[in-house]
Coordinates of C-alpha atoms and ligand atoms in Angstrom, one line a residue:
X1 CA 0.0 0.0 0.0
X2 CA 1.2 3.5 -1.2
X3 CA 2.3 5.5 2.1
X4 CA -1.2 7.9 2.5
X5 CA 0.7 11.0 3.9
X6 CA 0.0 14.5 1.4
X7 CA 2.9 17.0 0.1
X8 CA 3.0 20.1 2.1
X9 CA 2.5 21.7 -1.4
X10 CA -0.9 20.4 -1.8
X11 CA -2.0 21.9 1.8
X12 CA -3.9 24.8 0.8
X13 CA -6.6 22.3 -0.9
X14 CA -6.6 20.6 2.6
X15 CA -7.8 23.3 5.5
X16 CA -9.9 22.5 8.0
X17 CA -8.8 18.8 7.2
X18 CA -7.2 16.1 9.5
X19 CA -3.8 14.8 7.6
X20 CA -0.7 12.9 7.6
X21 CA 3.0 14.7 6.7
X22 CA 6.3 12.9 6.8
X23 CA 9.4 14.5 6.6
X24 CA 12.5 16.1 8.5
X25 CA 12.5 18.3 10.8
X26 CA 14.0 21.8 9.7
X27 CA 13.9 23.8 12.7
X28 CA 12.3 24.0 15.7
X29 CA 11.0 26.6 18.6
X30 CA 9.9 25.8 21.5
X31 CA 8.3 27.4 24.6
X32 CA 6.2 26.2 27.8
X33 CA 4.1 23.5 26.7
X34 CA 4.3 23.9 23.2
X35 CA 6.7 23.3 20.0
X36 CA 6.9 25.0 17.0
X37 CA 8.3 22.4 14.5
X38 CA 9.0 23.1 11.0
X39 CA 8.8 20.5 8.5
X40 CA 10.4 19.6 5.3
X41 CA 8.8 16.9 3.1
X42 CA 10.7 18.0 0.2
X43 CA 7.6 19.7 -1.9
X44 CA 7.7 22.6 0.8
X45 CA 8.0 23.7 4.4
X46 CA 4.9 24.1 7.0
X47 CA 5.3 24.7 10.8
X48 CA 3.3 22.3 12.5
X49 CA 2.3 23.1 16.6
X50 CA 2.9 20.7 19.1
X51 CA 0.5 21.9 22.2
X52 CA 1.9 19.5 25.5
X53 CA -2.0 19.3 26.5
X54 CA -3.6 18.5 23.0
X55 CA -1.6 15.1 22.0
X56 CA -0.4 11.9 24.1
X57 CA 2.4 11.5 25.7
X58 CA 4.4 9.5 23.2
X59 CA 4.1 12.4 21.0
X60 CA 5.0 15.2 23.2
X61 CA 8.4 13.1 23.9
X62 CA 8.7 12.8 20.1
X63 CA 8.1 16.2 19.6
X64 CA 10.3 17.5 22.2
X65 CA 13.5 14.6 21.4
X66 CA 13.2 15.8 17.5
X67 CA 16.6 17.5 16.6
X68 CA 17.7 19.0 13.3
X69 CA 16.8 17.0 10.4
X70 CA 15.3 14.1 12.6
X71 CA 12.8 11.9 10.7
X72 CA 8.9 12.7 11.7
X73 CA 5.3 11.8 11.2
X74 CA 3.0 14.4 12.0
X75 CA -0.9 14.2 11.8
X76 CA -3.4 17.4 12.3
X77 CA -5.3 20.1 11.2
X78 CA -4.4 22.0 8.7
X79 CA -5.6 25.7 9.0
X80 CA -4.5 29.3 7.2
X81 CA -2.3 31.7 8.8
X82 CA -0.9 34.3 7.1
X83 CA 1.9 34.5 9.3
X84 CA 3.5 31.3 8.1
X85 CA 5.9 30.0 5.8
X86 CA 3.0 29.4 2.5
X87 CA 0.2 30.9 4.7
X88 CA -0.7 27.6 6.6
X89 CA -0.4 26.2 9.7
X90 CA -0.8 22.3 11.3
X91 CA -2.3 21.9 14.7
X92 CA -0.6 18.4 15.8
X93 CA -2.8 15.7 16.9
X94 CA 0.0 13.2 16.5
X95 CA 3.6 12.5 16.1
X96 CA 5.7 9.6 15.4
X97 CA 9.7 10.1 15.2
X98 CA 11.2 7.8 12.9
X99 CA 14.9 8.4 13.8
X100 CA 16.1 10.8 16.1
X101 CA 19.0 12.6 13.4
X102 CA 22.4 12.9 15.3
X103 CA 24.0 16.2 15.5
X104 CA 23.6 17.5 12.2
X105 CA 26.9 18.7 10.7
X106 CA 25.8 21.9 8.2
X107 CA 24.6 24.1 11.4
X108 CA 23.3 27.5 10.3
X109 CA 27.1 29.2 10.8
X110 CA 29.9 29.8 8.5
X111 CA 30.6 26.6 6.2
X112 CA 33.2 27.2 3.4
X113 CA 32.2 25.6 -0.3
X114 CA 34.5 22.6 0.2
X115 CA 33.0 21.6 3.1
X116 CA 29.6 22.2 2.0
X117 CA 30.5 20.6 -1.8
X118 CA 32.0 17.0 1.0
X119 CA 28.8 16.9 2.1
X120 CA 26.7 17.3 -0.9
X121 CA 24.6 14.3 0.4
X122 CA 23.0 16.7 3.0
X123 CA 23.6 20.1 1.7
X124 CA 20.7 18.9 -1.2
X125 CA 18.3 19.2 1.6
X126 CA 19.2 22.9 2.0
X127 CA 16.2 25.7 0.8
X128 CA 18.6 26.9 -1.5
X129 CA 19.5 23.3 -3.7
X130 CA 16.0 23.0 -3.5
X131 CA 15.3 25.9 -5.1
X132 CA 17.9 25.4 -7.8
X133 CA 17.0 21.7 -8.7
X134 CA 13.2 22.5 -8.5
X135 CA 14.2 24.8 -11.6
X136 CA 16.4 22.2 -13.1
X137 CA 13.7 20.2 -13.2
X138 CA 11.2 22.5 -14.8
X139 CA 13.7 23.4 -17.9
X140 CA 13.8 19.6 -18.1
X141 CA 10.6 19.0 -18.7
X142 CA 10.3 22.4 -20.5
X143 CA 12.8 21.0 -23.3
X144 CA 11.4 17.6 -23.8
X145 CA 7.8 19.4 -24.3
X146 CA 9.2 22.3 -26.4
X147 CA 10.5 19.3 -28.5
X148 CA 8.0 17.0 -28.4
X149 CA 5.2 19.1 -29.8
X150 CA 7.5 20.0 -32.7
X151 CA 7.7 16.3 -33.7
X152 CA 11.2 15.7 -32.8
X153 CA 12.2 12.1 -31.8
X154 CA 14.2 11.7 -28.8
X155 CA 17.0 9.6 -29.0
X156 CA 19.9 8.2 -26.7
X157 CA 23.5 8.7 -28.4
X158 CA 26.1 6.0 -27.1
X159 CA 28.2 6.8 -24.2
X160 CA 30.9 5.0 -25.0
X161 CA 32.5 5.7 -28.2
X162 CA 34.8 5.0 -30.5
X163 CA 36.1 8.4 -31.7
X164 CA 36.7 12.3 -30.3
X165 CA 34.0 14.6 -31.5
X166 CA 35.0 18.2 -29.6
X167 CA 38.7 17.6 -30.2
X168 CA 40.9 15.2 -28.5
X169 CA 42.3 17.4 -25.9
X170 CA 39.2 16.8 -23.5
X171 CA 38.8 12.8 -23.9
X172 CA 38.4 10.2 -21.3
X173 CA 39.9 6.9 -22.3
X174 CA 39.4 3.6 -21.0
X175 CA 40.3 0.2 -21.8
X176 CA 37.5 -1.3 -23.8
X177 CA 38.5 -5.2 -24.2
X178 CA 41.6 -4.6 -25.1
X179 CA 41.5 -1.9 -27.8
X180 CA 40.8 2.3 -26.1
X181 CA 37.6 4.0 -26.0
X182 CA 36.5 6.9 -24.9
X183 CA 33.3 8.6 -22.7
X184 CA 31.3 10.4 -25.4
X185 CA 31.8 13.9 -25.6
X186 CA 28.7 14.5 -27.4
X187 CA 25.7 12.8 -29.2
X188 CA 25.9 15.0 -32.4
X189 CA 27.5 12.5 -34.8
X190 CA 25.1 9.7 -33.9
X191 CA 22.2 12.3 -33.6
X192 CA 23.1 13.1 -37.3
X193 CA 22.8 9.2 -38.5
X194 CA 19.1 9.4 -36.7
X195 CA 18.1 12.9 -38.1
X196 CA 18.7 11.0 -41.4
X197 CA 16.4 8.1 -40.8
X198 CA 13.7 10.4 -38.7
X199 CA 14.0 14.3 -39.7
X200 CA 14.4 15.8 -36.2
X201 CA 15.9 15.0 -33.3
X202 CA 17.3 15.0 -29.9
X203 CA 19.4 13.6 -27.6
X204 CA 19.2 14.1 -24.0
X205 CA 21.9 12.5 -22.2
X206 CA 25.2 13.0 -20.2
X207 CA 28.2 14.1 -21.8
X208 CA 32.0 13.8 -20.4
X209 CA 34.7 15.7 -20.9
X210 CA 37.9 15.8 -19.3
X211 CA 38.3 19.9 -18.3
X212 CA 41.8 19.9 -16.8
X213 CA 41.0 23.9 -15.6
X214 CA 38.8 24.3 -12.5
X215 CA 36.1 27.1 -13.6
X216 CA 33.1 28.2 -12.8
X217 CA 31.5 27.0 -15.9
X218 CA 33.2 23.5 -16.5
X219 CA 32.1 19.9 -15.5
X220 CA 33.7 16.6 -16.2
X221 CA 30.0 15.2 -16.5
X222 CA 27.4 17.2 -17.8
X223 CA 24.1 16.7 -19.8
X224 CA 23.5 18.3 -22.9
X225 CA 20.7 18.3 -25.5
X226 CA 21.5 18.2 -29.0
X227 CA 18.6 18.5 -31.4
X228 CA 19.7 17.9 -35.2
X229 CA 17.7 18.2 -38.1
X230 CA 18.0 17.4 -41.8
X231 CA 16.9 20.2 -44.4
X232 CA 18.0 23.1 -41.8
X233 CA 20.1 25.9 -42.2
X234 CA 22.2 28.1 -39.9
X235 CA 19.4 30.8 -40.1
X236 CA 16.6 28.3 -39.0
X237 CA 18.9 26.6 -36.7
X238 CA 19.5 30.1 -35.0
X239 CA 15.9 30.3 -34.5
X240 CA 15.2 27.2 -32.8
X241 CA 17.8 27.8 -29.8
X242 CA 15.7 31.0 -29.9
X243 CA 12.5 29.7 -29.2
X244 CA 13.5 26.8 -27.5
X245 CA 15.2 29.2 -24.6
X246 CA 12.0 31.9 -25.1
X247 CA 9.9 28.6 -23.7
X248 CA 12.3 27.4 -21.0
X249 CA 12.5 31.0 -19.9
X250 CA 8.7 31.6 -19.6
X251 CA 8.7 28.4 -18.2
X252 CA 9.8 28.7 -15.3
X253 CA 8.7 32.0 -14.7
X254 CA 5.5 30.5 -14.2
X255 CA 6.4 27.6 -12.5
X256 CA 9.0 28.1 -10.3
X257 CA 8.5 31.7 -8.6
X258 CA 9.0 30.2 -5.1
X259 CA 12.3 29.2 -6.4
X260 CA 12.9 31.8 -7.8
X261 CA 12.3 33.9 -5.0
X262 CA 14.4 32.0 -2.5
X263 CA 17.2 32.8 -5.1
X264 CA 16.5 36.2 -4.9
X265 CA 16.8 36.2 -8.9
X266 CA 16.3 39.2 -10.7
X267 CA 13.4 38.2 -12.7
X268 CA 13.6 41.3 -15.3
X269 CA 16.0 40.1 -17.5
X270 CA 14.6 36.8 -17.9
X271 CA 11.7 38.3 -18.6
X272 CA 13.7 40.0 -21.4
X273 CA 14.8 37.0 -22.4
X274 CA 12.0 35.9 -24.5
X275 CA 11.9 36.8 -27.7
X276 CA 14.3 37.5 -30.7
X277 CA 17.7 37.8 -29.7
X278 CA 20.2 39.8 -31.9
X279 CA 22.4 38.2 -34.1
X280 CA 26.1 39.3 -33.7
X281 CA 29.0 37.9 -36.0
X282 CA 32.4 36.8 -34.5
X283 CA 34.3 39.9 -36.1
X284 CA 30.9 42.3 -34.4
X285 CA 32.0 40.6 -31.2
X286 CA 36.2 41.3 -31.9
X287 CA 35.5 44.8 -32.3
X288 CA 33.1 45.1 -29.2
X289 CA 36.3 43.4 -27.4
X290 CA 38.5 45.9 -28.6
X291 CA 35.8 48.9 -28.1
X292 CA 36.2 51.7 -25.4
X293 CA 33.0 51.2 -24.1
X294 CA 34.3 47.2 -22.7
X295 CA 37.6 49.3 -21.0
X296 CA 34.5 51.5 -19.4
X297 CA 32.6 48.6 -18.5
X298 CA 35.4 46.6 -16.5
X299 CA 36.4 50.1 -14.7
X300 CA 32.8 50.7 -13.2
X301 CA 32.5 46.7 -12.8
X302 CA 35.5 47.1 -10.3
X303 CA 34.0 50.0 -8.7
X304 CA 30.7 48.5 -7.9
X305 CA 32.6 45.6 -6.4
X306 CA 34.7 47.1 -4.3
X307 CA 31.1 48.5 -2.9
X308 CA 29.1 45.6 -2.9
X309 CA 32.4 44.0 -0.7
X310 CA 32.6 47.1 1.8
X311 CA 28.8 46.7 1.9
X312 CA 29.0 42.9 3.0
X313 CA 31.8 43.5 5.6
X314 CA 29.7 46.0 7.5
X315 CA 26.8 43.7 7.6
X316 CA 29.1 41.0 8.7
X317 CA 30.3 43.1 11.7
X318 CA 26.9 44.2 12.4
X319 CA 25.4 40.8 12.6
X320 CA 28.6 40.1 15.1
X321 CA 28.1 42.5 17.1
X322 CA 24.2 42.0 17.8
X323 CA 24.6 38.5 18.4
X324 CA 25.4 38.6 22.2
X325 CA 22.2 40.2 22.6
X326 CA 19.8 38.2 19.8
X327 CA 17.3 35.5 20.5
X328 CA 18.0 32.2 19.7
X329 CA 16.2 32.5 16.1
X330 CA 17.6 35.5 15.4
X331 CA 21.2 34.2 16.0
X332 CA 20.3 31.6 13.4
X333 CA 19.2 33.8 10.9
X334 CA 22.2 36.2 11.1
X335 CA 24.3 32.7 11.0
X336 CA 22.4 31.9 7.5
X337 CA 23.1 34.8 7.0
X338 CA 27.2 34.9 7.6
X339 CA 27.5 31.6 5.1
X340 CA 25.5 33.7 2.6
X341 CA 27.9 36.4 2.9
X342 CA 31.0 34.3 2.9
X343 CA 30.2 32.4 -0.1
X344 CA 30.0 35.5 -2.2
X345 CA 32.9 37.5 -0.7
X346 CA 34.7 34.8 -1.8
X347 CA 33.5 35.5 -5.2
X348 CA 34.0 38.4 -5.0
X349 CA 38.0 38.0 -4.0
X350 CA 37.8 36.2 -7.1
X351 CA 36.5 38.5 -9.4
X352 CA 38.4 41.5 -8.0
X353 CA 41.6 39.2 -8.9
X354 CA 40.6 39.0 -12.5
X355 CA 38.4 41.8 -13.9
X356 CA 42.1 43.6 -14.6
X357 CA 42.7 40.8 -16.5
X358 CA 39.6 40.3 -18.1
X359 CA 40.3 43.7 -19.5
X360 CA 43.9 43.1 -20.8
X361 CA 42.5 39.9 -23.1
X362 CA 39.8 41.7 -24.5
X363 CA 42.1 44.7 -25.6
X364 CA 44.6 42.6 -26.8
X365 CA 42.3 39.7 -28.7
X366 CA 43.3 38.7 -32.1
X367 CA 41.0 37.7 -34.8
X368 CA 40.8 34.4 -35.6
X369 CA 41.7 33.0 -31.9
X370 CA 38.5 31.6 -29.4
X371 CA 36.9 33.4 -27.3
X372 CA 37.4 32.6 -23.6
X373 CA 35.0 33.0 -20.9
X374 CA 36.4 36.3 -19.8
X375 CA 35.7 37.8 -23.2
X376 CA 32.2 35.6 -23.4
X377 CA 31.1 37.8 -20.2
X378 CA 32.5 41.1 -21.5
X379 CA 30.6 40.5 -24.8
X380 CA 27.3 39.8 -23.0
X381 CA 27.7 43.0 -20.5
X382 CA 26.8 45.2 -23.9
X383 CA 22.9 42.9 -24.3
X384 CA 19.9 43.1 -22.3
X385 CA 19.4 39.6 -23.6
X386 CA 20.5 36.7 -24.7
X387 CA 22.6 36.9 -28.1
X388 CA 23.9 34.7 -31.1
X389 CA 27.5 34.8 -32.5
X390 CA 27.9 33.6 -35.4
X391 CA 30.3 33.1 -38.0
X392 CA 33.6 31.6 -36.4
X393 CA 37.4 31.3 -38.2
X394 CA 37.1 27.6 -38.7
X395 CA 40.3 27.1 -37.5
X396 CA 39.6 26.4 -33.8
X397 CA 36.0 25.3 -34.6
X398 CA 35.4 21.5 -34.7
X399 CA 35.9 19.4 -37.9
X400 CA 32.0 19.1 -39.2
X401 CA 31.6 22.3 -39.3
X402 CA 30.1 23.6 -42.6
X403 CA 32.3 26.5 -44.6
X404 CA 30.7 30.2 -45.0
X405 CA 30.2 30.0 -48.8
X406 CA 30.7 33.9 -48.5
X407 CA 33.7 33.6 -47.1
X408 CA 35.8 30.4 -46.5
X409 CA 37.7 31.6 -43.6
X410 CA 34.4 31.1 -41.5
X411 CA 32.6 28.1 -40.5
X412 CA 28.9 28.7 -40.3
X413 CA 28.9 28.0 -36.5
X414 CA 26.7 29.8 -34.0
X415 CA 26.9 30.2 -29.7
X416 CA 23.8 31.4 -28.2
X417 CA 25.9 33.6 -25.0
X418 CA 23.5 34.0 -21.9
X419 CA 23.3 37.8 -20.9
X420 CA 24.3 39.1 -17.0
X421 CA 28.2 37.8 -18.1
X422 CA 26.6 34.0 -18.4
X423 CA 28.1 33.4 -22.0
X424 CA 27.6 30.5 -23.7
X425 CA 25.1 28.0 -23.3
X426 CA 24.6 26.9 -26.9
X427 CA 26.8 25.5 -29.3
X428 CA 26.1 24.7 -33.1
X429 CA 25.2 25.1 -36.7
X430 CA 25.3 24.1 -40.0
X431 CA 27.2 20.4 -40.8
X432 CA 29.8 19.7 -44.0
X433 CA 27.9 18.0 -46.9
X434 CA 30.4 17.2 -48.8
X435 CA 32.3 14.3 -48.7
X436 CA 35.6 15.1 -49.9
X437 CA 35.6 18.2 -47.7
X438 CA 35.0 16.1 -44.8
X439 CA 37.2 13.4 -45.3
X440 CA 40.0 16.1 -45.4
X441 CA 38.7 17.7 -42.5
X442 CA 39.1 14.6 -40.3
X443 CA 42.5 13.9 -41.8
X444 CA 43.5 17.7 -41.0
X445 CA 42.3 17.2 -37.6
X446 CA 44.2 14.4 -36.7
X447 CA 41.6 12.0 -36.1
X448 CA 41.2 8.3 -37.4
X449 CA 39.5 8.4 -40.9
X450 CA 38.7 4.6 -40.4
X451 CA 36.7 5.1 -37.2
X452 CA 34.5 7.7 -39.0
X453 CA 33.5 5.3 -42.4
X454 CA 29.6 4.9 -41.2
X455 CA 29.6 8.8 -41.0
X456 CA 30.8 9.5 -44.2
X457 CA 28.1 7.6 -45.5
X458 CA 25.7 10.0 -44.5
X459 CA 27.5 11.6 -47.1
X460 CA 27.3 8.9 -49.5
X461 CA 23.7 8.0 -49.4
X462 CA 21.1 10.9 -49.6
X463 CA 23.5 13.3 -47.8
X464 CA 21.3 16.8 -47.6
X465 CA 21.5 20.3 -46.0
X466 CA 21.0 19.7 -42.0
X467 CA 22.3 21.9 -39.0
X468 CA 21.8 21.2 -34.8
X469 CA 22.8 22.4 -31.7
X470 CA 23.8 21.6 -28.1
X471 CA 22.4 23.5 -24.9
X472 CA 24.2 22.8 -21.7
X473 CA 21.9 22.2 -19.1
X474 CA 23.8 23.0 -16.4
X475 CA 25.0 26.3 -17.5
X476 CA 21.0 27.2 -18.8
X477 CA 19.9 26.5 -14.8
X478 CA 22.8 28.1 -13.2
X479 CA 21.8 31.2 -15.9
X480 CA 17.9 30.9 -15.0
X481 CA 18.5 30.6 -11.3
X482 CA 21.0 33.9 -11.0
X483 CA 23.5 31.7 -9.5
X484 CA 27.7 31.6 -9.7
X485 CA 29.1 28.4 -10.2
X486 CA 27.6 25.8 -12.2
X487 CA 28.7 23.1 -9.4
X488 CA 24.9 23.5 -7.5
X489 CA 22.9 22.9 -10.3
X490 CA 23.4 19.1 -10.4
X491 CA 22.8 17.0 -7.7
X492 CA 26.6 15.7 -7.4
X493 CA 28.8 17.5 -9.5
X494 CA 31.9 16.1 -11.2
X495 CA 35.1 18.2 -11.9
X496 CA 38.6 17.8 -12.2
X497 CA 39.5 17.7 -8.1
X498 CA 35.8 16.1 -7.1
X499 CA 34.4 12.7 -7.4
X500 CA 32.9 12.9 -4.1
X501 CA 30.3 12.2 -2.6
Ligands
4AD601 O1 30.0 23.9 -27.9 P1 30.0 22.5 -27.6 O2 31.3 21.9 -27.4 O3 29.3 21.8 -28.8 C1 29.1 20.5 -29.1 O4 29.5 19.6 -28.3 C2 28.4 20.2 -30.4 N1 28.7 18.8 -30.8 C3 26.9 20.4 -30.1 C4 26.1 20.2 -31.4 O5 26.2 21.0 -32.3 N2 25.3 19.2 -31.4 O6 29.1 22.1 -26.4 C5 27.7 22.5 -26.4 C6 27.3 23.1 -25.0 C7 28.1 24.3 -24.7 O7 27.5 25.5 -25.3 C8 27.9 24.4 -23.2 O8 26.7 24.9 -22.8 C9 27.9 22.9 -22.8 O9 27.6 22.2 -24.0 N3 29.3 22.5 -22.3 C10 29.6 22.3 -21.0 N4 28.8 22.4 -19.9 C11 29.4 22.1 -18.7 N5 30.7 21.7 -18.6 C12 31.5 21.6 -19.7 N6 32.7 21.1 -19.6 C13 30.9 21.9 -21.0 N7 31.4 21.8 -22.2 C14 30.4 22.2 -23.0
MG602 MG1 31.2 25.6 -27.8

């Protein structure tokens, strides 16, 4: 039999209704004859009042032995109060501990990210990873619907793989009985063989790559979602990462504003976000490098640091010195508070570090070199929204890229970059046709021409006009929640110096 307890999200259908919640206890206040326990069942919080002369015994001693993030089951009355966390309230008839948690180590004072990132397998139950994977999961579902109702198939790529795809710099080997594969670094090629037996469509899967540099925008696993479609071009490629981020945008603006407002995201430019985003060439984003107005940019950027750190160091010596004289609950919110404001002046030390920096690549970026993720952010500082850059030297763009027939020194590659200093969350465009082309490609690129016969006859057997993408998931959530480092956004992140938990 299905456990017949209700999600706390549900509640306001249940007032004036006797139910059943299991979950963890959160926090708890307690005076004379009566505790005020807050309780997490994963879908929300609701405080739940324990009055000494309204239940049994047992359940007082429950109540009253229930420490942080102990296990409960709590039966009552559900009735509105403003005053509470989602404007409801449970008057307990009954509780039930299931465990009685031990001290719980993440304790509402200053945690550093390591220690929070070692203990990943608690920190999830935080307000804030709920938040943020709540929203993952909405642009989940978001993408497989947006795809769905455009008659894309979805497909699974293979993991393990023969060949490099995004160069061979970023592969993990293993020992495949005897001869080396690798962990794929994307579905594209596969998706290209299926887009040529079904039209459209899209994998949705993890990719690996091995990221030697620890950044705030790299994993060593991540899942990205490749559509691929035969008979488009650049242009109508370009418009489907448009509409496909317009619908994960609105999205979650109508699903996830609890989330959204436990981030404290700024939902403005989201909102700006839907739409048409301009379309900027590679040599419009060189010059916008190179421009005065970027120099201007970085000056003020340091400026408004430098305040927002001041402005977090005196609230960090105010909150110290009311402590001594704050009540128990206050203490722990100026404690939330303190790992709040560490976490970011930390990023803040960072940024400080490298905004001068920042600012001597962009002046001094050549043409026909990548952009990195400093210039990426600088380029997105000058949008309101989300932009496409297009047009790349082909030289450090991957093999299957199609030529500009304008001008062969491009490759007709696009990036959608994510504004606020995001950058890219999109990769693609417009695949080689020719045969000959790409057989000299994969020969120029160093890779083995044998390992790639079943793609060249794509070429060989009704080869046509077809273009795709890939979206990073993890960098589209970390850009719809607000947040700074891409690490939060999936339940156990993988990078070059974590494996762990
Ligand atoms: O630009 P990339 O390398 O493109 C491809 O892999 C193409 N084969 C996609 C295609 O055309 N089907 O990667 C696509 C996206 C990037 O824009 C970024 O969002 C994400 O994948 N990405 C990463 N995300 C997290 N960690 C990493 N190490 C990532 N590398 C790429
Ligand atoms: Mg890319």
């Amino acid at each position: 039999m299905k456990p017949d307890h209700i999600a706390i999200e549900t509640l306001s259908k249940h007032l004036g209704e006797e139910v059943t919640l299991r979950g963890w206890l959160y926090n708890k206040r307690s005076s004379k004859g009566l505790h005020f326990v807050v309780l997490r069942d994963g879908t929300g919080l609701c405080q739940c009042v324990v009055n000494e002369e309204q239940v049994d015994a047992a359940s007082w001693e429950a109540a009253s032995e229930a420490t942080q993030e102990s296990s409960l089951e709590l039966k009552g009355t559900i009735r509105a109060d403003e005053r509470q966390v989602g404007g409801i309230e449970m008057q307990v008839t009954a509780a039930k501990m299931y465990q009685k948690a031990e001290e719980y180590p993440i304790t509402p004072k200053e945690h550093g990210v390591d220690f929070l990132m070692n203990n990943r397998h608690l920190w999830l139950r935080s307000r804030r990873q709920w938040a943020i994977l709540r929203i993952r999961n909405s642009v989940v579902m978001s993408i497989h619907n947006f795809f769905q109702e455009r008659g894309f198939l979805q497909m699974d790529a293979p993991i393990l793989t023969g060949t490099a795809v995004e160069g061979t710099s970023t592969l993990f080997e293993m020992e495949y009985f005897g001869r080396p594969a690798y962990l794929t670094q994307s579905g594209q090629l596969h998706g290209e063989a299926m887009a040529m037996a079904f039209g459209k469509i899209y994998t949705f899967g993890p990719t690996f790559r091995a990221e030697k540099s620890k950044t705030r925008r790299h994993l060593t696993e991540f899942w990205m979602i490749e559509p691929e479609m035969a008979f488009y071009d650049l242009e109508a490629t370009m418009e489907l990462a448009e509409e496909m981020l317009s619908r994960i945008v609105s999205d979650a603006l109508r699903d996830c504003q609890t989330e959204l407002e436990v981030l404290e995201r700024d939902q403005e430019p989201l909102r700006r976000s839907i739409g048409t985003y301009p379309r900027v060439t590679y040599s419009e984003a060189v010059d916008i490098l190179h421009s005065r107005k970027t120099a201007d940019m970085v000056r003020d950027k340091i400026a408004s640091t430098e305040e927002e750190k001041a402005a977090l160091e005196a609230e960090r010596e105010a909150g110290k010195a009311a402590y001594g004289q704050a009540k128990k609950w206050e203490k722990r919110k100026i404690d939330a508070r303190e790992i709040e404001i560490a976490v970011r002046l930390n990023d803040i030390e960072e940024e400080l570090r490298n905004l001068p920096k920042w600012l001597e690549s962009a002046q001094n970026f050549e043409w026909g070199t990548d952009f990195g993720g400093s210039d990426e952010t600088l380029i997105t500082w000058h949008f309101d929204r989300p932009i496409i850059v297009h047009r790349f030297p082909h030289e450090f763009k991957a093999f299957y890229m199609k030529r500009d027939p304008e001008d062969d020194r491009l490759a007709l590659g696009m990036d959608v970059l994510a504004p606020e200093g995001y950058g890219e969350i999109v990769g693609g465009g417009e695949r080689a046709t020719d045969l000959e082309f790409l057989q000299a490609q994969v020969r120029k690129h160093g890779l083995p021409e044998e390992a790639f016969t079943w793609y060249f006859d794509l070429r060989r057997y009704g080869s046509v006009p077809h273009a795709g993408y890939g979206l990073g998931l993890e960098r589209t959530v970390t850009w719809i929640c607000g947040i700074h480092h891409l690490r939060e956004t999936i339940p156990f992140a993988r990078t070059l110096d974590r494996l762990y938990p």
